[in-house]
mmCIF file of C-alpha atoms and ligand atoms in Angstrom:
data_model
loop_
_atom_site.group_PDB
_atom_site.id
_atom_site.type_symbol
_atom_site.label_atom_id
_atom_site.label_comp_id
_atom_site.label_asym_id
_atom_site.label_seq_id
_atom_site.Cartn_x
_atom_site.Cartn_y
_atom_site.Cartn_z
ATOM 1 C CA UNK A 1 -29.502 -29.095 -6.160
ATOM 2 C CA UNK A 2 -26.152 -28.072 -7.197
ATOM 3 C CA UNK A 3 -24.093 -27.989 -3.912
ATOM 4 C CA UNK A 4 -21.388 -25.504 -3.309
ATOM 5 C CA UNK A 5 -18.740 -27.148 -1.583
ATOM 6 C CA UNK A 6 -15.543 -25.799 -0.001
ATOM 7 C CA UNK A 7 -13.236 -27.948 2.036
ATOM 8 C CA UNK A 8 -10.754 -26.033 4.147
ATOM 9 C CA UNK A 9 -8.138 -27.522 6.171
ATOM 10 C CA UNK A 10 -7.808 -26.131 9.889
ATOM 11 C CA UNK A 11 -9.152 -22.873 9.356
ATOM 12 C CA UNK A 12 -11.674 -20.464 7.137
ATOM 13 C CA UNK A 13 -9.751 -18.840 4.893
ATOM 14 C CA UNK A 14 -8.367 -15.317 5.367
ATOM 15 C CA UNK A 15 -10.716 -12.411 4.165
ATOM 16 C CA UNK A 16 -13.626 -14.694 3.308
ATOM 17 C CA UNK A 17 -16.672 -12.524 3.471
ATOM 18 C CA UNK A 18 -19.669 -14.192 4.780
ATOM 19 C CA UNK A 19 -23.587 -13.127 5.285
ATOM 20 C CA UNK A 20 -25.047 -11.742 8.609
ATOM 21 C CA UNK A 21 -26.768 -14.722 9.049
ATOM 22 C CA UNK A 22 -25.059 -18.009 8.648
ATOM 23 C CA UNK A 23 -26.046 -21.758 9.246
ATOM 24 C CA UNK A 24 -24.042 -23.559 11.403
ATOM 25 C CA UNK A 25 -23.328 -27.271 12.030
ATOM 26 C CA UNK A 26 -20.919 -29.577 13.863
ATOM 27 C CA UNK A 27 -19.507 -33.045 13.350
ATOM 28 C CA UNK A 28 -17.717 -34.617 16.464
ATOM 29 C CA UNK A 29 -16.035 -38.341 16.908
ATOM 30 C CA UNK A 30 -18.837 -39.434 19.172
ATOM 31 C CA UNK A 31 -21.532 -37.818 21.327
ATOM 32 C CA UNK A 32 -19.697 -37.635 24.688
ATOM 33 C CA UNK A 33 -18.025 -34.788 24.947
ATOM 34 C CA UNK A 34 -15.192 -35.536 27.226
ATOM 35 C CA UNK A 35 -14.115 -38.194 25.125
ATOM 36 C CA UNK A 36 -14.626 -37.444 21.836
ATOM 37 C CA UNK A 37 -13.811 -34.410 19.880
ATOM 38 C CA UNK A 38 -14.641 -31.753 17.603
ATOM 39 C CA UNK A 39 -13.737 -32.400 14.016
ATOM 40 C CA UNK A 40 -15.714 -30.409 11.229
ATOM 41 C CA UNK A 41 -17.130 -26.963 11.492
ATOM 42 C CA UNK A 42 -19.711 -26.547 8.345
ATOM 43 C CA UNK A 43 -20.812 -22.920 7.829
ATOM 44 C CA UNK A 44 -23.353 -22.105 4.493
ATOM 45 C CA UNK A 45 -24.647 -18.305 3.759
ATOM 46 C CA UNK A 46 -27.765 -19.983 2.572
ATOM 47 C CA UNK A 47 -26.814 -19.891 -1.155
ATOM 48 C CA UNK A 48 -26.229 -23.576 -1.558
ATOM 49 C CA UNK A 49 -22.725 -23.178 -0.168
ATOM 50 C CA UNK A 50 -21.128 -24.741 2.203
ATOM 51 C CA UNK A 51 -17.714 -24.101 3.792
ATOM 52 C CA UNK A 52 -16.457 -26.993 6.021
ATOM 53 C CA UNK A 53 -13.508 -26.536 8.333
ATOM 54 C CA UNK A 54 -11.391 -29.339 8.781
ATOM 55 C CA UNK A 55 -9.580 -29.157 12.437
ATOM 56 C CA UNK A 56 -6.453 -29.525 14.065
ATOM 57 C CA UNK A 57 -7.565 -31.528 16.741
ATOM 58 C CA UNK A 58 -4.329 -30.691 18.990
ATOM 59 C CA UNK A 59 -4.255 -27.785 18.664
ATOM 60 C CA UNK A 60 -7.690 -25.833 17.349
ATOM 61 C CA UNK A 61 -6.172 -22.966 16.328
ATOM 62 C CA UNK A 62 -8.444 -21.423 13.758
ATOM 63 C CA UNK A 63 -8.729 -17.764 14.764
ATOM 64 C CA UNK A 64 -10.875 -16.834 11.689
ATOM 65 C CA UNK A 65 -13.531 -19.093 12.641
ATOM 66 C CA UNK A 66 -13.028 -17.959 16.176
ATOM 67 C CA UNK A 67 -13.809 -14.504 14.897
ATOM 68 C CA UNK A 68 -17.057 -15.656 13.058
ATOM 69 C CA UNK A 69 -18.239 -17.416 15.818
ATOM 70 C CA UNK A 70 -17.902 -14.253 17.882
ATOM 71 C CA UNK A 71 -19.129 -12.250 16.069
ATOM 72 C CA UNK A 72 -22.288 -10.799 17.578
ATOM 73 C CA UNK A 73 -23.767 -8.844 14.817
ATOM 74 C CA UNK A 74 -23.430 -12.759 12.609
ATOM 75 C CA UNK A 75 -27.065 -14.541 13.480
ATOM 76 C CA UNK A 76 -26.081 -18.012 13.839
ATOM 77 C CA UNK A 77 -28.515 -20.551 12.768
ATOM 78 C CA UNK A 78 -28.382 -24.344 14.322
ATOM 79 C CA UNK A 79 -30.136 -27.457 14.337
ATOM 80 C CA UNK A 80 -30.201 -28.488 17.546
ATOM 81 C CA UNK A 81 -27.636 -25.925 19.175
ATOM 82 C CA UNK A 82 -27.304 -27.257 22.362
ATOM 83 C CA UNK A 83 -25.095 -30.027 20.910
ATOM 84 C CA UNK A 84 -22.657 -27.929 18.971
ATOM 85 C CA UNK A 85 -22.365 -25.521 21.416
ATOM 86 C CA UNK A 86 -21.348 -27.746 23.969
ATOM 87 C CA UNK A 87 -18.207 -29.099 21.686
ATOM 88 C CA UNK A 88 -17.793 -25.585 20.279
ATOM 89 C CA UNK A 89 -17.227 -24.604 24.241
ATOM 90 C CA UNK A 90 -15.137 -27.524 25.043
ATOM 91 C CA UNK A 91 -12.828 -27.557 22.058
ATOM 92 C CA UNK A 92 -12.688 -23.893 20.415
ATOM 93 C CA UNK A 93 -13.280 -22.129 24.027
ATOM 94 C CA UNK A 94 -15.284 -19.040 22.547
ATOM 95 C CA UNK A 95 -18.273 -17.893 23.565
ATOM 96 C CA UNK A 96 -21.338 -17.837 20.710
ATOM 97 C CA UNK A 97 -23.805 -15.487 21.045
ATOM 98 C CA UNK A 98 -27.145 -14.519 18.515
ATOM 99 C CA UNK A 99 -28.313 -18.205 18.118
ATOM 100 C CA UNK A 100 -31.157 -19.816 16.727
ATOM 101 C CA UNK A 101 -32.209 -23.170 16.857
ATOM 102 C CA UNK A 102 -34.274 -24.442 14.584
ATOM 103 C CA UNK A 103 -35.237 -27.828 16.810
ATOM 104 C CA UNK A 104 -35.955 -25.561 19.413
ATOM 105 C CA UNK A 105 -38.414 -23.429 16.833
ATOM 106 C CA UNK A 106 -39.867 -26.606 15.409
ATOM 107 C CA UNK A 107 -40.655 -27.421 19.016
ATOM 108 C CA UNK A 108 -42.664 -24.465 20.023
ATOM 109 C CA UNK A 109 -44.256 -24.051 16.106
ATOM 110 C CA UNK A 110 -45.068 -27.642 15.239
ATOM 111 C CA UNK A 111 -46.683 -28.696 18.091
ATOM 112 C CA UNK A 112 -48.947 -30.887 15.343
ATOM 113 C CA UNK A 113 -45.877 -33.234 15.052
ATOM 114 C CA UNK A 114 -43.296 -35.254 17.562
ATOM 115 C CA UNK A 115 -41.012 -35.267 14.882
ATOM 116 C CA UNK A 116 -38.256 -32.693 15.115
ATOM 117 C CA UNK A 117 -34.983 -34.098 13.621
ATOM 118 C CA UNK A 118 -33.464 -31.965 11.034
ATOM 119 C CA UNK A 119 -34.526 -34.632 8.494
ATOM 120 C CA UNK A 120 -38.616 -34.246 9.502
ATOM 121 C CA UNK A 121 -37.834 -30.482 8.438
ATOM 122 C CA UNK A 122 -35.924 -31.066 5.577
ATOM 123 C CA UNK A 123 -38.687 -33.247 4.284
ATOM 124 C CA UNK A 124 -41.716 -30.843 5.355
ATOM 125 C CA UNK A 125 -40.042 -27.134 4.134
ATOM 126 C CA UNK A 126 -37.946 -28.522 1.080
ATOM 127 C CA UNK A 127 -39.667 -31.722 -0.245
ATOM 128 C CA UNK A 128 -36.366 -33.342 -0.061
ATOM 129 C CA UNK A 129 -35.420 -36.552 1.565
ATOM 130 C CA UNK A 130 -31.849 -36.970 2.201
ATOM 131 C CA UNK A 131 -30.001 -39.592 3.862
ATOM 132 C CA UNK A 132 -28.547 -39.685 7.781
ATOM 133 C CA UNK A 133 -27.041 -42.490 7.341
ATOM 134 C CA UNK A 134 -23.092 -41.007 7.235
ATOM 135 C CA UNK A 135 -24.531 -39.201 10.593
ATOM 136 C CA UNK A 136 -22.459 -42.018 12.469
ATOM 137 C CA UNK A 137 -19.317 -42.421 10.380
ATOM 138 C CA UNK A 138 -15.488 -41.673 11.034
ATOM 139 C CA UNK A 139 -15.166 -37.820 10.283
ATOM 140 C CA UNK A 140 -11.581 -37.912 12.047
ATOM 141 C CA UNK A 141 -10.205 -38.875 9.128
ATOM 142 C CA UNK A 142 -9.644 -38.575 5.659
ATOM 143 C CA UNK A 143 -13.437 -37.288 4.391
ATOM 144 C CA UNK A 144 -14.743 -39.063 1.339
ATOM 145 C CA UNK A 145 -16.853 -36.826 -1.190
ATOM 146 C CA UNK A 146 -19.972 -38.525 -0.108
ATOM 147 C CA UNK A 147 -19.430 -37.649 3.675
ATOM 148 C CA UNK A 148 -18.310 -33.987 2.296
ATOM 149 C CA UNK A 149 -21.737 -33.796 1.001
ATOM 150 C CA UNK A 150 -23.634 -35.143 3.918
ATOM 151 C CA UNK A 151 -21.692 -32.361 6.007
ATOM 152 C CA UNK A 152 -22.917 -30.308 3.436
ATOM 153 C CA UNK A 153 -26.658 -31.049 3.682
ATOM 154 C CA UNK A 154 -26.796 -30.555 7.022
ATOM 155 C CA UNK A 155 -26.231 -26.977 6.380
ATOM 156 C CA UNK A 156 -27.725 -25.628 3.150
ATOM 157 C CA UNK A 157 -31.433 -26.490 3.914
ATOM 158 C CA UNK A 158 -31.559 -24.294 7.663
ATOM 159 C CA UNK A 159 -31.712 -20.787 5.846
ATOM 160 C CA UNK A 160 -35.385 -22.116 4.644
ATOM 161 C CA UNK A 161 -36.105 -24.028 7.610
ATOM 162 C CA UNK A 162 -35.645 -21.147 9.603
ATOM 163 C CA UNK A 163 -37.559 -18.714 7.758
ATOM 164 C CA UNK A 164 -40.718 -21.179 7.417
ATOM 165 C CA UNK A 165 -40.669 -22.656 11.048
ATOM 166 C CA UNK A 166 -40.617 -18.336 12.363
ATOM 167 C CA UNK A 167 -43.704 -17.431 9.834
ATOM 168 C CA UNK A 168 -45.649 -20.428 11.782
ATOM 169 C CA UNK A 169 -44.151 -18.906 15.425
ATOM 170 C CA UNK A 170 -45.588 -15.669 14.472
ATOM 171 C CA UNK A 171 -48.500 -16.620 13.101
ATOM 172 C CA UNK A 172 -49.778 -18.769 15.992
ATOM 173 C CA UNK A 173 -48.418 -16.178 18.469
ATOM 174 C CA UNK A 174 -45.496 -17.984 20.148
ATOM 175 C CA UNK A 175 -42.643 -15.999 18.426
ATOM 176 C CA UNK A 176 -41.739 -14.448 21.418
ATOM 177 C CA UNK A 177 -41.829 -17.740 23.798
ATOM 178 C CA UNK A 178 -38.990 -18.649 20.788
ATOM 179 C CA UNK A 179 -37.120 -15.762 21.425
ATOM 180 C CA UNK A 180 -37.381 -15.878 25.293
ATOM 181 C CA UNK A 181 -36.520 -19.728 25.799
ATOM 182 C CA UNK A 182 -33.497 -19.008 22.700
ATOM 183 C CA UNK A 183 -31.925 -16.747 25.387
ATOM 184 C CA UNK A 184 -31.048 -19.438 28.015
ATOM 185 C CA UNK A 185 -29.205 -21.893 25.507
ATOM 186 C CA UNK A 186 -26.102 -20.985 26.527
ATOM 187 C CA UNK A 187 -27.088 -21.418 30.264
ATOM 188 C CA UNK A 188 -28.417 -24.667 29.131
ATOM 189 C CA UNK A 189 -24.751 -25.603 27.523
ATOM 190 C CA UNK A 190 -23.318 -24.157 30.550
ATOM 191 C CA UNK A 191 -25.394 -26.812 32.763
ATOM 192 C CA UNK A 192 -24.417 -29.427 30.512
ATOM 193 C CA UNK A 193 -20.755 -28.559 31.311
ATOM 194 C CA UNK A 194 -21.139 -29.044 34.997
ATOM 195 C CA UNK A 195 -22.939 -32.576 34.151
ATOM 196 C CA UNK A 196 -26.687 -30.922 34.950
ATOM 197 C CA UNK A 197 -28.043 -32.906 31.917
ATOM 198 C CA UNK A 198 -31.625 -33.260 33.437
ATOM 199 C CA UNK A 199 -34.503 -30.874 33.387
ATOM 200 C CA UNK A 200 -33.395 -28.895 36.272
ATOM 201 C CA UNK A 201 -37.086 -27.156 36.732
ATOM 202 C CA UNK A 202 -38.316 -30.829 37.043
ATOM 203 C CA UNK A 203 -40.159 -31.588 40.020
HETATM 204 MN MN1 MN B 1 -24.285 -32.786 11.082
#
């Protein structure tokens, strides 16, 4: 697959046109978000592209982004949304609304499997394997080209991901549980906020 691959430092780039539906993925320094931070935004139209946004960690000023993410008439496609949302809060302080999730989808469709990492998905929709194991390297930095392309993979495959994972949601009648339990993720993200990290409708 020929990848696409735009670096852009602190911000997208004025009048870059994008699709109405766009994948979205984060990278962060670590997986507590109090402590660690928010470095790379990677956005792909689902063309094998893959535009990733370099931050200014003091000061995350990137109002075109800001404006993308806002943007409620953009369908915003994640892998495992709860997680970027929850930096995406914390660091850029916008609110992100039209989400989908494909973990969340490959949860209610695949009920066949216990495997739900973006990799499982990658492997089952595309036939391609690829490699996690940048997924816990130093993206604060300077990015070498094969992290660049790591960022980028998590990206370019969710177009097709999300388009096979809703056929199965329709076709075994649980499209609109998706849809239903899609519109509490950003309660869920708010919970997380305020350190409710359990299952608050556990017994
Ligand atoms: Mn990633």
């Amino acid at each position: 697959m020929n990848l696409d691959i735009k670096l852009h430092n602190e911000d997208l780039p004025d009048q870059l046109v994008l699709s109405d539906k766009i994948a979205i993925d984060c990278e962060f320094m670590g997986l507590n978000v109090e402590r660690d931070s928010l470095c790379l935004v990677q956005i792909s139209t689902g063309n094998n592209d893959a535009h990733i946004i370099k931050l200014n960690r003091e000061t995350y000023h990137a109002p075109n982004l800001k404006k993308v993410l806002q943007d409620k008439k953009i369908n915003k496609i994640f892998h495992y949304a709860r997680a970027d949302l929850l930096f995406i809060k914390k660091y850029l302080k916008v609110e992100v609304d039209n989400i989908n999730c494909t973990k969340i989808m490959s949860k209610l469709a695949r009920s066949y499997s216990d495997k739900h990492g973006l990799k499982d998905l990658i492997k089952e929709f595309t036939g391609n394997d690829i490699n996690k194991n940048l997924q816990t390297s130093d993206f604060g930095g300077e990015l070498t080209e094969k992290q660049l392309v790591y960022c980028a993979k998590d990206v370019v495959y969710l177009h097709k991901i999300f388009l096979n994972l809703e056929k199965i949601l329709i076709r075994e009648k649980r499209d609109k549980l998706y849809y239903d339990t899609i519109k509490f993720i950003n309660s869920r993200v708010n919970l997380d906020l305020a350190s409710f990290n359990t299952d608050i409708w556990s017994h």
